[in-house]
Amino acid sequence: NKAAATVALGSLAQTYDGTLKPATATTNPADLPVTFTYNGSADVPTDAGSYVVVGTVNDGNYQGSASDTLIIDKAASTTTVTGGTFTYTGSSHLATVSVTGAGGLSLSPIPTYSGGCVAAPINVSETIPTACTAEYTYSGDTNHYGSNGSDTIVITKADASIVVNGYTGTFDGSEHGAILVSALGVNSEDLSASVNLDATFINVPGGIAHWTFTDVAGNYNNTGGDVDIIVYKADAAIEVTGYTGE
């Protein structure tokens, strides 16, 4: 008959990383060959879970076996949400999401938005003064624990393109003031309704017109400037007749 040998199983607590997770065995006498089964199968497991391991001495002179439980724990996952600060463009600014983990986990899901926004924000008012928060929660899977990430998106005001000219001319009894050439947004939209050209002048010498641009929607920086309104003296039409008489 074969002699008795003892088997002590090891490596019974491991963490998922996408590779095989075999148990190990120490025998007495030492270095005897041992075969393993996992839940009754010879296939070495990879996935997280609980497995009944049986290690059996496979030797012509010795016999013996042991059983225990192999626990492969789930791996951690990482959820990274990237927002950022953007200048107003009239288009939405999306946050990006990256979910990664051991064993090749790589996902790019869509975040949810909250705070000043309910979707990827377009306007400054959706991010200031109440922050726009992009968030994603990964619930986990067979081999990974869940994770959460968030970030904020800030949209700052853009500069409008405002061109205002002054005026130079001769007195004609009419009002003259600053001349709006163009008022355009980042997508060439007309913003002229938001420009105030200020005072007008009739008489010599004219004056200074202080124009202002005020964006009530809050997507453009308010601005303004001064232009000269120059009125020159005109020549009066003077007709004088003489007199001839007896």
Short mmCIF file of C-alpha atoms in Angstrom, two decimals:
data_model
loop_
_atom_site.label_atom_id
_atom_site.label_comp_id
_atom_site.label_asym_id
_atom_site.label_seq_id
_atom_site.Cartn_x
_atom_site.Cartn_y
_atom_site.Cartn_z
CA ASN A 1 0.00 0.00 0.00
CA LYS A 2 0.98 3.61 -0.57
CA ALA A 3 2.29 5.54 2.40
CA ALA A 4 0.33 8.48 3.75
CA ALA A 5 1.37 12.02 2.92
CA THR A 6 -0.01 15.30 4.14
CA VAL A 7 -1.02 18.20 1.94
CA ALA A 8 -1.29 21.84 3.01
CA LEU A 9 -2.93 24.16 0.46
CA GLY A 10 -1.73 27.75 -0.04
CA SER A 11 -2.30 30.87 -2.17
CA LEU A 12 -5.97 30.74 -1.26
CA ALA A 13 -6.55 34.52 -1.08
CA GLN A 14 -5.87 36.31 -4.35
CA THR A 15 -7.13 39.31 -6.29
CA TYR A 16 -8.41 39.36 -9.85
CA ASP A 17 -6.01 40.73 -12.45
CA GLY A 18 -7.09 38.85 -15.55
CA THR A 19 -4.59 36.01 -15.14
CA LEU A 20 -4.97 32.44 -13.87
CA LYS A 21 -5.03 32.11 -10.09
CA PRO A 22 -3.85 28.60 -9.14
CA ALA A 23 -3.62 27.33 -5.59
CA THR A 24 -0.33 25.95 -4.30
CA ALA A 25 0.47 22.97 -2.09
CA THR A 26 3.16 21.93 0.39
CA THR A 27 3.55 18.22 1.05
CA ASN A 28 5.14 16.06 3.71
CA PRO A 29 7.28 14.36 2.50
CA ALA A 30 8.33 17.43 0.58
CA ASP A 31 7.97 18.13 -3.10
CA LEU A 32 5.44 15.48 -3.97
CA PRO A 33 3.44 16.19 -7.14
CA VAL A 34 -0.08 17.42 -6.49
CA THR A 35 -3.03 17.76 -8.85
CA PHE A 36 -5.77 20.31 -8.22
CA THR A 37 -9.44 20.66 -8.96
CA TYR A 38 -11.51 23.82 -8.60
CA ASN A 39 -15.19 23.24 -8.02
CA GLY A 40 -14.56 19.80 -9.48
CA SER A 41 -12.79 21.05 -12.62
CA ALA A 42 -9.12 20.89 -13.51
CA ASP A 43 -9.37 24.34 -15.09
CA VAL A 44 -7.57 27.01 -13.08
CA PRO A 45 -9.93 29.95 -12.46
CA THR A 46 -9.39 33.54 -13.51
CA ASP A 47 -12.57 35.30 -12.46
CA ALA A 48 -13.34 36.60 -9.01
CA GLY A 49 -15.30 34.21 -6.86
CA SER A 50 -15.16 31.34 -4.38
CA TYR A 51 -13.79 27.95 -5.44
CA VAL A 52 -13.56 24.64 -3.56
CA VAL A 53 -10.00 23.44 -4.10
CA VAL A 54 -8.97 19.83 -3.72
CA GLY A 55 -5.26 19.02 -3.88
CA THR A 56 -4.41 15.35 -4.34
CA VAL A 57 -0.97 13.76 -4.19
CA ASN A 58 -0.15 12.14 -7.52
CA ASP A 59 2.74 9.84 -6.69
CA GLY A 60 3.40 6.10 -7.00
CA ASN A 61 4.50 5.75 -3.37
CA TYR A 62 2.37 8.24 -1.43
CA GLN A 63 -1.26 9.18 -1.14
CA GLY A 64 -3.06 12.05 0.51
CA SER A 65 -5.25 15.05 -0.20
CA ALA A 66 -6.60 18.27 1.27
CA SER A 67 -9.44 20.63 0.46
CA ASP A 68 -10.03 24.29 1.17
CA THR A 69 -11.56 27.38 -0.42
CA LEU A 70 -9.81 29.67 -2.89
CA ILE A 71 -11.12 33.24 -2.78
CA ILE A 72 -10.36 35.47 -5.75
CA ASP A 73 -11.35 38.95 -4.70
CA LYS A 74 -12.64 41.59 -7.10
CA ALA A 75 -10.15 44.20 -8.28
CA ALA A 76 -10.61 47.91 -7.75
CA SER A 77 -11.84 50.07 -10.62
CA THR A 78 -11.05 53.73 -11.25
CA THR A 79 -13.54 56.22 -12.66
CA THR A 80 -12.02 59.45 -13.94
CA VAL A 81 -14.27 62.29 -15.05
CA THR A 82 -12.59 65.20 -16.83
CA GLY A 83 -14.36 68.51 -17.14
CA GLY A 84 -12.43 71.74 -17.54
CA THR A 85 -12.64 75.44 -18.20
CA PHE A 86 -13.74 76.62 -21.63
CA THR A 87 -14.44 79.95 -23.28
CA TYR A 88 -17.98 80.37 -24.59
CA THR A 89 -18.32 79.12 -28.18
CA GLY A 90 -22.05 78.65 -28.54
CA SER A 91 -21.57 74.88 -28.52
CA SER A 92 -21.91 72.38 -25.70
CA HIS A 93 -18.84 71.30 -23.74
CA LEU A 94 -18.89 67.66 -22.71
CA ALA A 95 -17.01 66.03 -19.88
CA THR A 96 -15.24 62.77 -20.64
CA VAL A 97 -15.35 59.60 -18.54
CA SER A 98 -12.79 56.82 -18.32
CA VAL A 99 -13.39 53.66 -16.30
CA THR A 100 -10.35 51.41 -15.98
CA GLY A 101 -9.31 48.37 -14.02
CA ALA A 102 -7.23 45.20 -13.98
CA GLY A 103 -7.72 42.65 -16.70
CA GLY A 104 -8.30 45.19 -19.47
CA LEU A 105 -11.34 47.02 -18.12
CA SER A 106 -11.68 50.16 -20.25
CA LEU A 107 -14.97 52.01 -20.67
CA SER A 108 -15.95 55.47 -21.88
CA PRO A 109 -19.51 56.02 -20.64
CA ILE A 110 -21.56 59.22 -20.69
CA PRO A 111 -21.69 61.24 -17.45
CA THR A 112 -24.69 62.80 -15.80
CA TYR A 113 -24.84 66.55 -15.21
CA SER A 114 -26.16 68.43 -12.23
CA GLY A 115 -25.92 71.73 -10.40
CA GLY A 116 -26.27 74.66 -12.76
CA CYS A 117 -26.72 72.36 -15.74
CA VAL A 118 -28.84 69.35 -16.68
CA ALA A 119 -26.79 68.46 -19.78
CA ALA A 120 -23.43 69.36 -21.23
CA PRO A 121 -23.42 73.14 -20.74
CA ILE A 122 -23.42 75.75 -23.49
CA ASN A 123 -23.89 79.04 -21.65
CA VAL A 124 -21.91 80.76 -18.93
CA SER A 125 -25.01 80.90 -16.75
CA GLU A 126 -25.09 77.08 -16.60
CA THR A 127 -21.74 77.02 -14.81
CA ILE A 128 -21.57 80.30 -12.89
CA PRO A 129 -22.48 81.05 -10.13
CA THR A 130 -23.79 77.50 -9.60
CA ALA A 131 -21.17 75.02 -10.72
CA CYS A 132 -21.95 72.46 -13.40
CA THR A 133 -20.90 69.03 -12.11
CA ALA A 134 -20.33 66.04 -14.36
CA GLU A 135 -20.43 62.70 -12.55
CA TYR A 136 -20.38 59.00 -13.29
CA THR A 137 -20.83 56.01 -11.01
CA TYR A 138 -19.58 52.65 -12.21
CA SER A 139 -21.55 49.90 -10.47
CA GLY A 140 -18.85 47.28 -10.92
CA ASP A 141 -18.99 43.85 -12.54
CA THR A 142 -18.11 40.24 -11.85
CA ASN A 143 -14.45 41.06 -11.45
CA HIS A 144 -14.39 44.70 -10.34
CA TYR A 145 -15.71 46.80 -7.50
CA GLY A 146 -17.59 49.94 -8.42
CA SER A 147 -16.14 53.44 -8.36
CA ASN A 148 -17.22 57.04 -8.76
CA GLY A 149 -15.74 60.18 -10.23
CA SER A 150 -16.78 63.78 -10.82
CA ASP A 151 -15.44 67.08 -12.08
CA THR A 152 -16.75 70.54 -12.83
CA ILE A 153 -17.16 72.39 -16.11
CA VAL A 154 -16.70 76.14 -16.21
CA ILE A 155 -17.57 78.28 -19.21
CA THR A 156 -16.08 81.76 -19.21
CA LYS A 157 -17.27 84.78 -21.16
CA ALA A 158 -15.99 85.40 -24.68
CA ASP A 159 -15.07 88.75 -26.21
CA ALA A 160 -17.51 90.10 -28.77
CA SER A 161 -16.17 91.86 -31.86
CA ILE A 162 -17.42 95.46 -31.66
CA VAL A 163 -16.39 98.11 -34.18
CA VAL A 164 -17.53 101.69 -33.52
CA ASN A 165 -16.35 104.72 -35.43
CA GLY A 166 -16.52 108.37 -34.57
CA TYR A 167 -17.76 111.18 -36.81
CA THR A 168 -16.13 114.15 -38.45
CA GLY A 169 -18.19 116.64 -40.43
CA THR A 170 -19.35 120.16 -40.91
CA PHE A 171 -22.18 121.63 -38.89
CA ASP A 172 -25.48 120.93 -40.60
CA GLY A 173 -27.98 121.34 -37.79
CA SER A 174 -28.45 117.57 -37.38
CA GLU A 175 -27.45 115.25 -34.56
CA HIS A 176 -24.28 113.22 -35.05
CA GLY A 177 -22.86 110.50 -32.83
CA ALA A 178 -20.88 107.29 -32.77
CA ILE A 179 -21.37 105.00 -35.76
CA LEU A 180 -21.77 101.27 -35.17
CA VAL A 181 -19.93 99.41 -37.92
CA SER A 182 -20.45 95.88 -36.59
CA ALA A 183 -21.21 93.93 -33.43
CA LEU A 184 -20.62 90.21 -33.85
CA GLY A 185 -20.45 87.19 -31.58
CA VAL A 186 -18.22 84.13 -31.80
CA ASN A 187 -20.46 82.59 -34.46
CA SER A 188 -20.92 85.87 -36.33
CA GLU A 189 -24.32 86.40 -34.74
CA ASP A 190 -25.57 90.00 -34.69
CA LEU A 191 -25.17 91.65 -31.29
CA SER A 192 -25.95 95.21 -32.33
CA ALA A 193 -29.02 95.34 -30.08
CA SER A 194 -26.68 95.21 -27.09
CA VAL A 195 -24.69 98.31 -28.11
CA ASN A 196 -25.51 101.77 -26.72
CA LEU A 197 -23.89 104.55 -28.75
CA ASP A 198 -24.46 107.24 -26.09
CA ALA A 199 -24.70 110.96 -26.75
CA THR A 200 -25.15 112.81 -30.01
CA PHE A 201 -23.98 116.31 -30.84
CA ILE A 202 -25.30 119.08 -33.06
CA ASN A 203 -23.11 122.06 -32.45
CA VAL A 204 -19.44 122.86 -32.87
CA PRO A 205 -17.08 121.49 -31.60
CA GLY A 206 -18.88 118.19 -31.00
CA GLY A 207 -17.70 116.01 -28.13
CA ILE A 208 -16.84 112.52 -26.98
CA ALA A 209 -19.33 109.66 -27.27
CA HIS A 210 -18.83 106.83 -24.80
CA TRP A 211 -20.33 103.68 -26.33
CA THR A 212 -21.03 100.53 -24.31
CA PHE A 213 -21.74 96.89 -25.07
CA THR A 214 -23.77 95.04 -22.43
CA ASP A 215 -24.61 91.36 -22.93
CA VAL A 216 -27.71 90.60 -20.88
CA ALA A 217 -27.39 86.88 -21.74
CA GLY A 218 -24.07 86.84 -19.91
CA ASN A 219 -21.98 85.01 -22.50
CA TYR A 220 -19.84 87.98 -23.55
CA ASN A 221 -17.64 90.36 -21.65
CA ASN A 222 -19.16 93.82 -21.35
CA THR A 223 -17.01 96.46 -22.95
CA GLY A 224 -17.02 100.04 -24.17
CA GLY A 225 -14.94 102.85 -25.52
CA ASP A 226 -14.76 106.49 -26.51
CA VAL A 227 -14.92 108.01 -29.98
CA ASP A 228 -14.60 111.60 -31.05
CA ILE A 229 -17.52 113.43 -32.62
CA ILE A 230 -16.03 116.41 -34.39
CA VAL A 231 -18.26 119.15 -35.77
CA TYR A 232 -16.64 121.91 -37.78
CA LYS A 233 -18.03 125.35 -38.37
CA ALA A 234 -19.98 125.74 -41.55
CA ASP A 235 -19.96 128.66 -43.90
CA ALA A 236 -23.10 130.68 -43.66
CA ALA A 237 -24.76 131.76 -46.90
CA ILE A 238 -24.75 135.53 -46.71
CA GLU A 239 -26.23 137.64 -49.48
CA VAL A 240 -26.06 141.36 -49.28
CA THR A 241 -27.48 143.66 -51.92
CA GLY A 242 -26.69 147.24 -52.48
CA TYR A 243 -29.06 150.09 -53.21
CA THR A 244 -29.50 152.25 -56.22
CA GLY A 245 -31.96 155.05 -56.26
CA GLU A 246 -32.60 158.68 -57.19
#
